[in-house]
Structures are given as structure tokens and as C-alpha cells.
PDB file of C-alpha atoms in Angstrom:
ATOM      1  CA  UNK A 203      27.736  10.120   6.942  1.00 55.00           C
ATOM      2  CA  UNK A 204      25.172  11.957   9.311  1.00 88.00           C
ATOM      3  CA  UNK A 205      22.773  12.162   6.041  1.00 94.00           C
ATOM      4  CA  UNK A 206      22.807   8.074   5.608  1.00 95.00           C
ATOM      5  CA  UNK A 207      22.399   7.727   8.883  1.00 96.00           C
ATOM      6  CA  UNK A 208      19.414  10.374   8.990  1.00 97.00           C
ATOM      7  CA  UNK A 209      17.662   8.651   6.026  1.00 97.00           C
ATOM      8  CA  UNK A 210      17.825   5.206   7.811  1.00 97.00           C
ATOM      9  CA  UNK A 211      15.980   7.326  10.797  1.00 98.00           C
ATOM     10  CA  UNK A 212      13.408   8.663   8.393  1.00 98.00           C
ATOM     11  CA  UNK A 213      12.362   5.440   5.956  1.00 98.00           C
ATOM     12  CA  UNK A 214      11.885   3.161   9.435  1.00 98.00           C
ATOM     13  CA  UNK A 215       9.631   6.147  11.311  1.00 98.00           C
ATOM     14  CA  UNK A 216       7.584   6.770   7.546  1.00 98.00           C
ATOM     15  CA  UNK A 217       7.035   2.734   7.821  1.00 98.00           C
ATOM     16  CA  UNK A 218       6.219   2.751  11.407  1.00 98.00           C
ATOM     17  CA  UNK A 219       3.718   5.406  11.077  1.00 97.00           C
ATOM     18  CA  UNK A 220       1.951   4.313   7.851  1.00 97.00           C
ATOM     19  CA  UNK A 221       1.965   0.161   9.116  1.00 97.00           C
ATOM     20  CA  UNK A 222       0.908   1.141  12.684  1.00 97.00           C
ATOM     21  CA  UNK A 223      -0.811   4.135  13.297  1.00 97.00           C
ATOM     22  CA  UNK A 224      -2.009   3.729  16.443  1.00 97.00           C
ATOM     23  CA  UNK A 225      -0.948   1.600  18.886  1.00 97.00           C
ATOM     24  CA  UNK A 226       2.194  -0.308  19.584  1.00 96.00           C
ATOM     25  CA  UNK A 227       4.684  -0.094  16.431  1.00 96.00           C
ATOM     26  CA  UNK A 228       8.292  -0.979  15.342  1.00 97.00           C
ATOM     27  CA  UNK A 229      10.107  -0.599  11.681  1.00 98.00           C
ATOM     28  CA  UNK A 230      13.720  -0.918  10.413  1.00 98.00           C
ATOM     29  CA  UNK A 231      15.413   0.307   7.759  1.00 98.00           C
ATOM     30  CA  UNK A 232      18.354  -1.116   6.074  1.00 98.00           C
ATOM     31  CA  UNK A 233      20.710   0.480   4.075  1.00 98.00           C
ATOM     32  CA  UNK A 234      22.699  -1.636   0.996  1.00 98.00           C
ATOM     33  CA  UNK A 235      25.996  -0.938  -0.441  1.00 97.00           C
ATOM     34  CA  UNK A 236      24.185   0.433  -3.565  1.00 97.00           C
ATOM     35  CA  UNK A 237      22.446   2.740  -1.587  1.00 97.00           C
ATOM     36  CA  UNK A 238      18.946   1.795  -1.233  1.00 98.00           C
ATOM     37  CA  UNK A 239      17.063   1.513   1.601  1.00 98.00           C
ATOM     38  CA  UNK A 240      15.070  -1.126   2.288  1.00 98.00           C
ATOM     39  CA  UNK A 241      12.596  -1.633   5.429  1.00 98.00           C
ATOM     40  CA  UNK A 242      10.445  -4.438   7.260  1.00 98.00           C
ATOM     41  CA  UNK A 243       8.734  -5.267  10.312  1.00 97.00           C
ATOM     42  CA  UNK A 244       8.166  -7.820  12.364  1.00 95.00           C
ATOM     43  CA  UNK A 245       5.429  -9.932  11.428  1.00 92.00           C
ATOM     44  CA  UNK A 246       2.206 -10.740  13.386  1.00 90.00           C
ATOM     45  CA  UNK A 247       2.141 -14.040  14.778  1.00 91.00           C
ATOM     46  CA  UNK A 248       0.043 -15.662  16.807  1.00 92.00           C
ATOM     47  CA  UNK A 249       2.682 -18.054  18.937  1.00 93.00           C
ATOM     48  CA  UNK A 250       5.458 -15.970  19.967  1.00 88.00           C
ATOM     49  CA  UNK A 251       7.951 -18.822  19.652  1.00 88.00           C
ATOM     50  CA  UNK A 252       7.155 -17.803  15.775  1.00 89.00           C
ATOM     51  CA  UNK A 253       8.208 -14.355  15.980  1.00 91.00           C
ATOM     52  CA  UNK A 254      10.935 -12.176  13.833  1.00 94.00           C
ATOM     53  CA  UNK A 255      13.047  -9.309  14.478  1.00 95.00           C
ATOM     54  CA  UNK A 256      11.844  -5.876  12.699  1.00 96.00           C
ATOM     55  CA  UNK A 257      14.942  -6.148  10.870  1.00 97.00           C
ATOM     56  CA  UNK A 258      14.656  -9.734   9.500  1.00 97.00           C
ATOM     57  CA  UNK A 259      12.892  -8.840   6.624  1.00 97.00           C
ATOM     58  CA  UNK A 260      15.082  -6.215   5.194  1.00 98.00           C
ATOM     59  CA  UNK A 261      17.877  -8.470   5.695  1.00 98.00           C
ATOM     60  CA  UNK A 262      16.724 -11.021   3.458  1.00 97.00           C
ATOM     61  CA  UNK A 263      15.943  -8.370   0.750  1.00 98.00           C
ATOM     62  CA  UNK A 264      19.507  -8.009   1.150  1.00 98.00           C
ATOM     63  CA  UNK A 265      20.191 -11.320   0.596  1.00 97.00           C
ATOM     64  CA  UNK A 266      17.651 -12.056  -2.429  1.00 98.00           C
ATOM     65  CA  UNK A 267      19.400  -9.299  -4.268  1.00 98.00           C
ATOM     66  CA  UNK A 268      22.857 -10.498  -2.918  1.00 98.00           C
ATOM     67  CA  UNK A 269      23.640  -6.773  -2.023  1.00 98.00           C
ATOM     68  CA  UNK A 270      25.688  -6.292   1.098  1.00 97.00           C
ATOM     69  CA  UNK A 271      24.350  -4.475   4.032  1.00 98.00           C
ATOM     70  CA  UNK A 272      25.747  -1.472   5.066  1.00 98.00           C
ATOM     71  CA  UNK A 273      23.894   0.352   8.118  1.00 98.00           C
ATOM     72  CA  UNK A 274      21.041  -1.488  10.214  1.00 98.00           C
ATOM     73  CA  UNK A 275      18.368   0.436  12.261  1.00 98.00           C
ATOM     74  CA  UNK A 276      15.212  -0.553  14.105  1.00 98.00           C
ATOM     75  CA  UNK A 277      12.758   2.113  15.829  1.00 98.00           C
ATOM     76  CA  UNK A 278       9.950   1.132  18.265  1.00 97.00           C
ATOM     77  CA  UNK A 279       7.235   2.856  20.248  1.00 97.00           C
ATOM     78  CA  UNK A 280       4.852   2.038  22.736  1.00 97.00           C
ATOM     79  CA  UNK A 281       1.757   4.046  21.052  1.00 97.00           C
ATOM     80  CA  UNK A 282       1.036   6.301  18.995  1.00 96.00           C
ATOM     81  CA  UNK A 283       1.786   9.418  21.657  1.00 97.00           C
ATOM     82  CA  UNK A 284       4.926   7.809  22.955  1.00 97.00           C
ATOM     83  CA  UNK A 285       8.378   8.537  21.738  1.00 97.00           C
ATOM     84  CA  UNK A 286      10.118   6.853  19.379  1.00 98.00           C
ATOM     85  CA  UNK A 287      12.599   4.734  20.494  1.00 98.00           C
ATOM     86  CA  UNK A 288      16.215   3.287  18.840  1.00 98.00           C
ATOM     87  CA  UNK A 289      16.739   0.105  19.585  1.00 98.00           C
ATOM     88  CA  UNK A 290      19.947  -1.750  19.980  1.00 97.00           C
ATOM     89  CA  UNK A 291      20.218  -4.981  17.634  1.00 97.00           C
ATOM     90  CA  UNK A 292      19.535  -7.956  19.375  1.00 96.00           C
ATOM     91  CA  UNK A 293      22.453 -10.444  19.702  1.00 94.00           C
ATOM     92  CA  UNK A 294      20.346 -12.857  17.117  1.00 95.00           C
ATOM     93  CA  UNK A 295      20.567 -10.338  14.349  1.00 97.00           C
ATOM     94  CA  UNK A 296      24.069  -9.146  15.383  1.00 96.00           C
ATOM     95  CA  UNK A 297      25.128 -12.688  14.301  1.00 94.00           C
ATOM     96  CA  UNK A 298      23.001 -11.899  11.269  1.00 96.00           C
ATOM     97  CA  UNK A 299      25.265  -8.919  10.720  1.00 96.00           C
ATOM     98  CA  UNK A 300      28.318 -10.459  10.894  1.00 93.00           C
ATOM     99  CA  UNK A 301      27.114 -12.270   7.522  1.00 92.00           C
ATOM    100  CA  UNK A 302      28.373  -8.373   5.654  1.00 94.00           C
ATOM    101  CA  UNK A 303      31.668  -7.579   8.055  1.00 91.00           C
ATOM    102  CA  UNK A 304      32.610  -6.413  10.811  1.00 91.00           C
ATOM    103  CA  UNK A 305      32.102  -2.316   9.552  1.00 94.00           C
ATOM    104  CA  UNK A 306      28.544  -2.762   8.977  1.00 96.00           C
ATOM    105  CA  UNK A 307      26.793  -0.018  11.071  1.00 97.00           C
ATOM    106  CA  UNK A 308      24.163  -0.700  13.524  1.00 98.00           C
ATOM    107  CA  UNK A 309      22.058   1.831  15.110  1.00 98.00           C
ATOM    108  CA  UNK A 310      22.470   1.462  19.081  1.00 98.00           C
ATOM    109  CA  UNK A 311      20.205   2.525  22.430  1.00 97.00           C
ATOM    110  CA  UNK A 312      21.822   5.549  24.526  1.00 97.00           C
ATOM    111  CA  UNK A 313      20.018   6.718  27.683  1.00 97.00           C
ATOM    112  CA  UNK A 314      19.320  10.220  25.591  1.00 97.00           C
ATOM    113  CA  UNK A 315      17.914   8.081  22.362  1.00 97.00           C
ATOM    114  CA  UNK A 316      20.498   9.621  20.227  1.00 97.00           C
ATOM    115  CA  UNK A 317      21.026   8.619  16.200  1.00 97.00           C
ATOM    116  CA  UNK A 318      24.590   6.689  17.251  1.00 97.00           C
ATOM    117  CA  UNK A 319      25.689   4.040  14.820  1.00 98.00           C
ATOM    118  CA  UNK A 320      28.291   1.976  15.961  1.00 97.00           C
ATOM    119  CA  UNK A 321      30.489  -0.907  13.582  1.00 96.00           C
ATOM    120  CA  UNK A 322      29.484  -4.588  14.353  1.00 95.00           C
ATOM    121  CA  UNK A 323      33.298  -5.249  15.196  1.00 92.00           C
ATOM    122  CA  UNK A 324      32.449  -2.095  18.455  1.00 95.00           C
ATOM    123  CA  UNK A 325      29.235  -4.203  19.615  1.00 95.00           C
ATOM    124  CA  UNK A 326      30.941  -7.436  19.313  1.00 93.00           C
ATOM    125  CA  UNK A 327      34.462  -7.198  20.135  1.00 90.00           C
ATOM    126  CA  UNK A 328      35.059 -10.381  21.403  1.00 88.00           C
ATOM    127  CA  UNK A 329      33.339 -12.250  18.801  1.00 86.00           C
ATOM    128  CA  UNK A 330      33.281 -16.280  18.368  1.00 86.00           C
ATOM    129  CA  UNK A 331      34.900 -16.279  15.222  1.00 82.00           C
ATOM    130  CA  UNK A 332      38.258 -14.882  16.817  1.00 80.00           C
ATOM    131  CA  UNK A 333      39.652 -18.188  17.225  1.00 83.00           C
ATOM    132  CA  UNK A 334      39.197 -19.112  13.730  1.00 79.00           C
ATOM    133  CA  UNK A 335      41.285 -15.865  12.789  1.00 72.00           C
ATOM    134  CA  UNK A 336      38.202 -14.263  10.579  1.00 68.00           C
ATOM    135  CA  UNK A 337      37.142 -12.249  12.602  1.00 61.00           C
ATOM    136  CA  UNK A 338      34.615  -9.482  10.940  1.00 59.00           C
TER     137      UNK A 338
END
């Protein structure tokens, strides 16, 4: 599972290198059930109240090929001789993971930036949908 999880690392920091660099830049990688990996950023806008999660785009790959989405990773830095940071998925694009289950795996922040996936289900245990008894 490490290796999946390893690839996801690799595709999003080959994007965020080749798309950005210098400077500030952030890539995610997305891995589908048929075990492609497909990545995005978050495009340029000029009116912030326009702006998209890194992941956004990858996730509507997924959804244009009606593949379901397995593992979910986004990577950020501040420049180009800063480190490389996992980030946590937003709550926004949790609820955009809870579209594929509640096993999807999301890459998560630890105070040692450590490769930890956890399930959607383990970031959102007490998720809206528990009172409609579907929960992920």
C-alpha cells in the first residue's frame, strides 16, 4: 500500500516542480480505482472568492471518466528552497470525498510531515449523513 501511497507523493511533487518552479507552488495527485493517477492545481485567479482547491481538478477527471477515487493528496511549498509540505484536505473537498465512500484515502498534515493516509470515515467520524443511516 506504501508504493500507492509513494506514487501519489511523487506525480503531485513532479507537477509542482515542473508548473511552479520558483516561487510559491501546490499540486495534488489523485489516485482512481483503475489505477491511474491523475493531478491538478489550483488555478490562478484574480478574485480570491474565485479560487479552487489543488485537488479540484483531479476530482473532476474523476468524475468525467466516472472512475471512483481512491487516495487524495495535495503538497504545497512556500518557494522553491522551502520544504514540501502535506496538506490535510480541507473540509470543502472532504465533502467532495465523501462523493467515493467513506475508505477513500486522504493524505493528512502531522507535525513531522509524514506520508500518513488516513480513510475519509477517520477524518470525518461524525459525519452529517449519520442521521440519514448512509453514512460513508
Amino acid at each position: 500500500m506504501q508504493e500507492i501511497e509513494q506514487s501519489l507523493y511523487d506525480a503531485a511533487l513532479a507537477l509542482l516542480q515542473t508548473r511552479y518552479p520558483t516561487g510559491w507552488g501546490g499540486a495534488a495527485a489523485v489516485r482512481l480505482a483503475s489505477g491511474d493517477i491523475v493531478t491538478s492545481v489550483a488555478p490562478d485567479v484574480k478574485n480570491d472568492a474565485l479560487s479552487l482547491c489543488m485537488e479540484v481538478g483531479a476530482y473532476l477527471e474523476a468524475h468525467k471518466r466516472h472512475e471512483v477515487v481512491t487516495h487524495s493528496l495535495c503538497l504545497c511549498r512556500e518557494d522553491e528552497h522551502s520544504q514540501v509540505l502535506i496538506l490535510s484536505p480541507c473540509g470543502v473537498c472532504q465533502e467532495r470525498l465523501v462523493h467515493w465512500g467513506g475508505d477513500v484515502k486522504a493524505a493528512i498534515s502531522t507535525p513531522d510531515n509524514q506520508l500518513v493516509f488516513k480513510t475519509v470515515r477517520e477524518l470525518m467520524p461524525h459525519h452529517w449523513s449519520l442521521v440519514n443511516d448512509e453514512f460513508l
